[in-house]
Coordinates of C-alpha atoms and ligand atoms in Angstrom, one line a residue:
X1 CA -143.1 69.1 -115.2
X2 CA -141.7 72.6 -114.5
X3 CA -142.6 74.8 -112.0
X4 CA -143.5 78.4 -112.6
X5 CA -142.4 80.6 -109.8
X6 CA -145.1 82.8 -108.0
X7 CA -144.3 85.4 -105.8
X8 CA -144.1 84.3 -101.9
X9 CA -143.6 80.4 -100.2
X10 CA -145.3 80.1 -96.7
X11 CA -142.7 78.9 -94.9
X12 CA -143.3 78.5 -90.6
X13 CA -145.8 80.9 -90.5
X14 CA -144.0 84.1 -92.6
X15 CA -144.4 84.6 -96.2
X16 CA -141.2 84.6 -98.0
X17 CA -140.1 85.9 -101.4
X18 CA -139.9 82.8 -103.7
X19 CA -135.8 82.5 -103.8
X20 CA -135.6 82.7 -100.9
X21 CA -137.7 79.9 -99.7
X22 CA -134.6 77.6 -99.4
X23 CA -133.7 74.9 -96.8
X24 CA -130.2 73.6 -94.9
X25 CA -128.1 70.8 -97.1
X26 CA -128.4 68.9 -94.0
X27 CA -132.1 68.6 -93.6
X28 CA -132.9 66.0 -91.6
X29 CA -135.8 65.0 -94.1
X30 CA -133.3 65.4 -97.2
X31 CA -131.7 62.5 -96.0
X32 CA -134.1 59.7 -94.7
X33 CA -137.6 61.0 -96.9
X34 CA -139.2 61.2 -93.9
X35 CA -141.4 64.5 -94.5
X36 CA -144.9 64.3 -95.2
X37 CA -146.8 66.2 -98.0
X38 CA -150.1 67.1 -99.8
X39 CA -151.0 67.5 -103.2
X40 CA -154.2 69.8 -103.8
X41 CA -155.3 72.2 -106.5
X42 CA -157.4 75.6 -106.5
X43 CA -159.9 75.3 -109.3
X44 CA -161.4 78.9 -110.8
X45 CA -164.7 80.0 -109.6
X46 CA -167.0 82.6 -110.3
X47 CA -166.4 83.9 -106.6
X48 CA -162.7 83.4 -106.8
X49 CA -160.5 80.7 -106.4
X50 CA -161.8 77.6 -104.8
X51 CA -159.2 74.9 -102.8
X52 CA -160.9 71.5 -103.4
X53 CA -161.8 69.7 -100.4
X54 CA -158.9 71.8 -98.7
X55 CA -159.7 70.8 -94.9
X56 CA -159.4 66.8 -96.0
X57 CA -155.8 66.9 -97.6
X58 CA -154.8 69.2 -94.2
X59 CA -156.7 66.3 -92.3
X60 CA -154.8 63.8 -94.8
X61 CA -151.0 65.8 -93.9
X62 CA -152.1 65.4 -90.1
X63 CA -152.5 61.5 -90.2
X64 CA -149.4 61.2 -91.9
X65 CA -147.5 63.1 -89.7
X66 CA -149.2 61.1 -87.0
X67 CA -147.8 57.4 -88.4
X68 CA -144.6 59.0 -88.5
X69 CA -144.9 60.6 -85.2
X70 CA -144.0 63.8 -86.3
X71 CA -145.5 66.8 -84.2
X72 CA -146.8 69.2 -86.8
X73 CA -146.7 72.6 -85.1
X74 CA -149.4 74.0 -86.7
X75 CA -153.6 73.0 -86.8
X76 CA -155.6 72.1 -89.6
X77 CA -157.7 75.3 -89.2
X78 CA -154.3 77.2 -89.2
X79 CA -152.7 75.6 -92.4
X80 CA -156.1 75.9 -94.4
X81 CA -155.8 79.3 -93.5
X82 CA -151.9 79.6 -94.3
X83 CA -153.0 77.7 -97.7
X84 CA -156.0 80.5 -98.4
X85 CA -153.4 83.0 -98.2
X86 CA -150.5 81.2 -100.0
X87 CA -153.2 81.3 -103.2
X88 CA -154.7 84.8 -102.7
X89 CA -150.9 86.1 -102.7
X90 CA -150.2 84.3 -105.8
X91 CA -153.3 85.9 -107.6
X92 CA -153.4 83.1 -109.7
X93 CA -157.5 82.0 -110.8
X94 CA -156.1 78.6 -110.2
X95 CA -153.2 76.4 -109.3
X96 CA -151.4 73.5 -107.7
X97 CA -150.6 73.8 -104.2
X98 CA -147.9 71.7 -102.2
X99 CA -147.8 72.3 -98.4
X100 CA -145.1 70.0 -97.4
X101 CA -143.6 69.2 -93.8
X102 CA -140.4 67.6 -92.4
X103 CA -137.7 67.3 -89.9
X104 CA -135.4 70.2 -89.7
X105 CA -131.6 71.4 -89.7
X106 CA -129.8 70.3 -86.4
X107 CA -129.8 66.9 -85.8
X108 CA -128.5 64.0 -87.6
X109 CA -129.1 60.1 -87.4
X110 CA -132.5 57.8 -87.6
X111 CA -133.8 59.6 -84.6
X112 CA -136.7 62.0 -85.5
X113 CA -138.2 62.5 -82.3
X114 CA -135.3 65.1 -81.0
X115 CA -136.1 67.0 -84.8
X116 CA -137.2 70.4 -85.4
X117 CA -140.5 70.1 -87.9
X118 CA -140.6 72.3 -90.5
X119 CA -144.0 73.3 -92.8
X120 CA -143.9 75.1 -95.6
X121 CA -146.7 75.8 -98.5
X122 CA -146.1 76.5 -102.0
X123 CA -148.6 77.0 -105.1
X124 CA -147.7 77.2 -108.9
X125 CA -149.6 76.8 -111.9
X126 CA -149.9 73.2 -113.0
X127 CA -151.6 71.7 -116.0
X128 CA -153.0 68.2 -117.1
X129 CA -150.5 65.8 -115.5
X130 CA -150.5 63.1 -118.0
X131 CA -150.9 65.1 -120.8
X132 CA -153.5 67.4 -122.1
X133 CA -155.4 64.9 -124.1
X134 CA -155.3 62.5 -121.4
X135 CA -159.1 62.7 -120.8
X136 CA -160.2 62.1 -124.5
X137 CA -157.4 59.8 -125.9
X138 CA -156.3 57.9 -122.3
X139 CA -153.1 57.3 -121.2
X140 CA -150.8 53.8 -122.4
X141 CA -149.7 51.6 -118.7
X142 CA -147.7 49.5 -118.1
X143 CA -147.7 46.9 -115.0
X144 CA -143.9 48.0 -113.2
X145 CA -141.2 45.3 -112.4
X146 CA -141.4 47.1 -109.2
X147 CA -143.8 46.1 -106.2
X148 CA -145.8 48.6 -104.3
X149 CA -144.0 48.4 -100.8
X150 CA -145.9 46.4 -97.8
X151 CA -147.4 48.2 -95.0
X152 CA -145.2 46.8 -92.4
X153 CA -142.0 47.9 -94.5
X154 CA -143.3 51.4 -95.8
X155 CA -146.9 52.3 -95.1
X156 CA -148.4 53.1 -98.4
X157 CA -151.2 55.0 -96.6
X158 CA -148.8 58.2 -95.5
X159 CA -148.3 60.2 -97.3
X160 CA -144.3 60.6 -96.8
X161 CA -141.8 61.5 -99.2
X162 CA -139.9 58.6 -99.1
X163 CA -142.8 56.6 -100.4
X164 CA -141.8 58.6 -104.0
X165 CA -138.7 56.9 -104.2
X166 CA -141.0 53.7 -104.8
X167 CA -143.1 55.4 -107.1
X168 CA -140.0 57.2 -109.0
X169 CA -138.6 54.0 -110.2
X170 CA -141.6 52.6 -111.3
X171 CA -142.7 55.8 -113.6
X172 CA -139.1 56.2 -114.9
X173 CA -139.7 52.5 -116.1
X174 CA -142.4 52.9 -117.6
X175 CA -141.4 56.5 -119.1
X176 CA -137.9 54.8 -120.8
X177 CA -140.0 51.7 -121.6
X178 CA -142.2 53.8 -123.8
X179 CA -145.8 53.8 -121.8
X180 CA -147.1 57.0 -119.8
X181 CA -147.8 55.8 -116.1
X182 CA -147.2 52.8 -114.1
X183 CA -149.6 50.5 -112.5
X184 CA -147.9 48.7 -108.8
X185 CA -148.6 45.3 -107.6
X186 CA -148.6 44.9 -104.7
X187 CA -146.4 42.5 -102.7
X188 CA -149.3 39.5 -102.8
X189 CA -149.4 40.3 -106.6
X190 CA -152.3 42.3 -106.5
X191 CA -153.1 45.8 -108.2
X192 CA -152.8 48.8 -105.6
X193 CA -152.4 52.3 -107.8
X194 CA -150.7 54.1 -110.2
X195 CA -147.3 55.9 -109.8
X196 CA -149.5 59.0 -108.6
X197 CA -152.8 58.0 -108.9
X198 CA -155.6 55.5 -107.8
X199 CA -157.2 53.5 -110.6
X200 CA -160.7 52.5 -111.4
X201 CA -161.7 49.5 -113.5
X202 CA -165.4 49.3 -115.4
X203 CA -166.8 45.9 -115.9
X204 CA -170.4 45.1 -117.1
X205 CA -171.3 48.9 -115.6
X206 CA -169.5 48.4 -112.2
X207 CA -166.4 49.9 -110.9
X208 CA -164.1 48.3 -108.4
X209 CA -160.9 50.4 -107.2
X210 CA -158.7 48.6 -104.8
X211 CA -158.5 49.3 -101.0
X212 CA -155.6 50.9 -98.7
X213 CA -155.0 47.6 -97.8
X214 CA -153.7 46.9 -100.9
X215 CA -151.4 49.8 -100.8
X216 CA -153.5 52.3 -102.1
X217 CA -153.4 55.6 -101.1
X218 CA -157.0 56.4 -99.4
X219 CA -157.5 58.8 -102.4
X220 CA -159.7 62.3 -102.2
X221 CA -160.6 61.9 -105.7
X222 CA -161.3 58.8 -105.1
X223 CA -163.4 59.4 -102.7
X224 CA -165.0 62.2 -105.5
X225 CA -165.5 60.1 -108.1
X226 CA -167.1 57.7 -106.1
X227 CA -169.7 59.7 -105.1
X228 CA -170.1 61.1 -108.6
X229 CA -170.6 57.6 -109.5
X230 CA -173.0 56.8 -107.3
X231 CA -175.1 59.6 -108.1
X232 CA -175.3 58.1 -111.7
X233 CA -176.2 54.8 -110.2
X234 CA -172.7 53.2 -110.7
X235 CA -171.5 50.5 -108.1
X236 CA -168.8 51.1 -107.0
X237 CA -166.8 48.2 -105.5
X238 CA -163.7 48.6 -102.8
X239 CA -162.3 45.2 -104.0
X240 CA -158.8 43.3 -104.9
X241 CA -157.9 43.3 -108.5
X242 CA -155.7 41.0 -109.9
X243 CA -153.3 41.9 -113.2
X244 CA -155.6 39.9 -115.6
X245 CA -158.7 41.9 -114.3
X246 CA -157.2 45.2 -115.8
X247 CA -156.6 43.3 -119.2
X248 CA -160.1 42.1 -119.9
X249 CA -161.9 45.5 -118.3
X250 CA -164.6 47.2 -120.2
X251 CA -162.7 50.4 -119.2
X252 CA -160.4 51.9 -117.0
X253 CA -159.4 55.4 -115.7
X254 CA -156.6 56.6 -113.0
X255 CA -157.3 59.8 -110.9
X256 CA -155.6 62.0 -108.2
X257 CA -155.9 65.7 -107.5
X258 CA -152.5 66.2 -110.4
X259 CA -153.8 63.8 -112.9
X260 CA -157.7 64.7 -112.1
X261 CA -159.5 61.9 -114.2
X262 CA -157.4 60.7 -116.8
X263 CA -158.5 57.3 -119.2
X264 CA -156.5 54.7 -119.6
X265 CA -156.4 53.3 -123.8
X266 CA -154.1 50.2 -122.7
X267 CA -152.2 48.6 -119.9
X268 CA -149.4 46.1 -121.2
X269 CA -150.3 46.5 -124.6
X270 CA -153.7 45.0 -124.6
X271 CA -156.0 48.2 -125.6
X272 CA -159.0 49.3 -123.8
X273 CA -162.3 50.7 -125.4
X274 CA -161.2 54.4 -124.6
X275 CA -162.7 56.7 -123.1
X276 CA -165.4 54.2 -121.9
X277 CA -169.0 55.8 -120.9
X278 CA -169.0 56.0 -117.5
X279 CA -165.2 57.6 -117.6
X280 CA -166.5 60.5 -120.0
X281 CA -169.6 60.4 -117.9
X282 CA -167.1 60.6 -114.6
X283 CA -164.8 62.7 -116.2
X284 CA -167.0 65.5 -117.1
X285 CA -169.1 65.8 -113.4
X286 CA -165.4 65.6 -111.7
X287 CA -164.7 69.0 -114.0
X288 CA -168.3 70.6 -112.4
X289 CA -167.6 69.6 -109.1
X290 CA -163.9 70.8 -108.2
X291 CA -165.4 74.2 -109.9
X292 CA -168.3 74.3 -107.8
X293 CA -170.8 73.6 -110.3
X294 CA -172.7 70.5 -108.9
X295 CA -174.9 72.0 -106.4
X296 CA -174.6 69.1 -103.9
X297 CA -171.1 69.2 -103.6
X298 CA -170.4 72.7 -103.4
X299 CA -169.0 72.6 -99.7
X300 CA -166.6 70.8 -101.3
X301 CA -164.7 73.3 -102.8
X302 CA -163.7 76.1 -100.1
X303 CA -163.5 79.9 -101.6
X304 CA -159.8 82.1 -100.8
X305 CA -161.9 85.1 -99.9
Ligands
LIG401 N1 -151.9 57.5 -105.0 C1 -150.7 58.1 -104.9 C2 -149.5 57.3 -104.8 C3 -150.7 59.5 -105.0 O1 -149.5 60.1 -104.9 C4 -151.9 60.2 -105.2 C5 -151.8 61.7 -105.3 C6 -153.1 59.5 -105.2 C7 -153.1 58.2 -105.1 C8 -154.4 60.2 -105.4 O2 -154.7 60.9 -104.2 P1 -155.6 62.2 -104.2 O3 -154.8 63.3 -104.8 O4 -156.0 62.4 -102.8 O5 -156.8 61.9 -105.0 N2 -150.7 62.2 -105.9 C9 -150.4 63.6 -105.7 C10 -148.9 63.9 -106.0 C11 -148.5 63.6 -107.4 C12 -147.1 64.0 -107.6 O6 -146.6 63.7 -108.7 O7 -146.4 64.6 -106.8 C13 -151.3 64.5 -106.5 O8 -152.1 64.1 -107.3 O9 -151.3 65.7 -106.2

């Protein structure tokens, strides 16, 4: 999707004029994907722009950062701060906000630990991620010929960047095959998440979403929805799916802070009832709450000014 320059990039501490917000060809990172990122949006409120659950995805950078023993040189007080002012620069009502860090220019080889780290924080505007209708008329998957790597080869729980090249492969598939997003298998066979998104299956009123030890990513929407769904009185199970379960699933949806909830009408060409109840039901109270508008969740979402 293309971006729509804003005015400034945090970069290091200093607010820097968009073109300018550039980077060395020999980036350490921009050879081995060893940076770690965040994905998060700013929702419109009627105080202002709120970030959803800002603090966790600066929590979220941190541990990443921490399984790839990078140093980040900044708090997380400091770069919800940095991020606050990234979005009140950019005047936007709302956005999409990537604060991204990695090893810098000056040395070369596996070795990260002698690397400069670099941080930098950018916002845009950014629409519905699978599509606009998404929500209403769900989204075709397909299961990817590639696996979802193992923890003990790339930890899926980091968020690095050279996790994406896993996840790159797997949506172009599925793009050129036809479909709109991917589901991975993991290496035992089992389902883990989307390209860019974890998934929920409904059966007989219950939803089950599959763990980080399936290769998940410990999702913050997933984490919202799950409360959401609990407050209607949904189960929701942390459990192992297998392919088959998808295929005979009352209903399914994906979500992530890009694709927000998003139905699923088929996976492998066997169709889903779509959008199932407690998706709409989901769906709609995920659209309150990253606005502010469900009154118990309203810490959630943390105002610019
Ligand atoms: N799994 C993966 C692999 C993933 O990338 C995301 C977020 C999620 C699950 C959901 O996590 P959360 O956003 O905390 O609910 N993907 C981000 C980046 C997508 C991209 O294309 O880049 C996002 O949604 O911002």
């Amino acid at each position: 999707m293309p971006i729509t320059p804003t005015e400034h990039i945090w970069m290091n501490g200093e607010m820097v004029p968009w073109e300018q917000a550039t980077t060395h060809v020999l980036t350490h990172t921009l050879h081995y994907g060893t940076g770690v990122f965040e994905g998060i949006r700013a929702y419109e409120t009627s105080d202002g722009p709120g970030v959803f659950r800002l603090t966790e995805h600066m929590e979220r950078l941190h541990a990443s950062a921490k399984i790839m023993m990078m140093d980040l040189p900044y708090s997380v007080e400091e770069l919800v701060e940095a991020t606050k002012e990234v979005v009140a620069d950019s005047g936007l009502p709302s956005c999409y906000i990537r604060p991204i860090a990695y090893f810098g220019y000056g040395e070369m080889g596996l070795n990260t630990l002698p690397c400069s780290v670099d941080v930098s924080i950018a916002c845009w505007p950014w629409g519905a991620y699978l599509g606009d209708d998404a929500v209403t008329k769900g989204v075709r998957m397909k299961t990817s010929s590639w696996k979802r790597h193992d923890h003990n080869a790339m930890p899926p729980s980091a968020k690095t960047t050279g996790n994406y090249v896993n996840s790159s492969l797997a949506k172009v598939e599925a793009l050129k095959a036809g479909y709109d997003e991917a589901i991975m298998l993991n290496q035992a066979g089992l389902v883990s998440e989307c390209t860019g998104e974890n998934i929920f299956v409904g059966r007989r009123g219950r939803l089950t979403t599959p763990p980080v030890s399936a290769g998940a990513l410990e999702g913050i929407t997933q984490s919202t929805v799950t409360a959401i769904a609990e407050d209607h009185g949904i189960e929701v199970v942390v459990g192992d799916l297998a392919r088959s379960d998808v295929y005979v699933a009352d209903e399914m949806f994906v979500c992530g802070t890009a694709a927000e909830v998003s139905a699923v009408n088929s996976v492998d060409d066997r169709e889903l009832p779509c959008p199932g109840e407690m998706t709409s039901l989901i769906a709609a109270d995920y659209a309150k709450c990253v606005r502010g508008e469900l009154p118990k969740y309203k810490d959630w979402v943390e105002l610019v000014s």
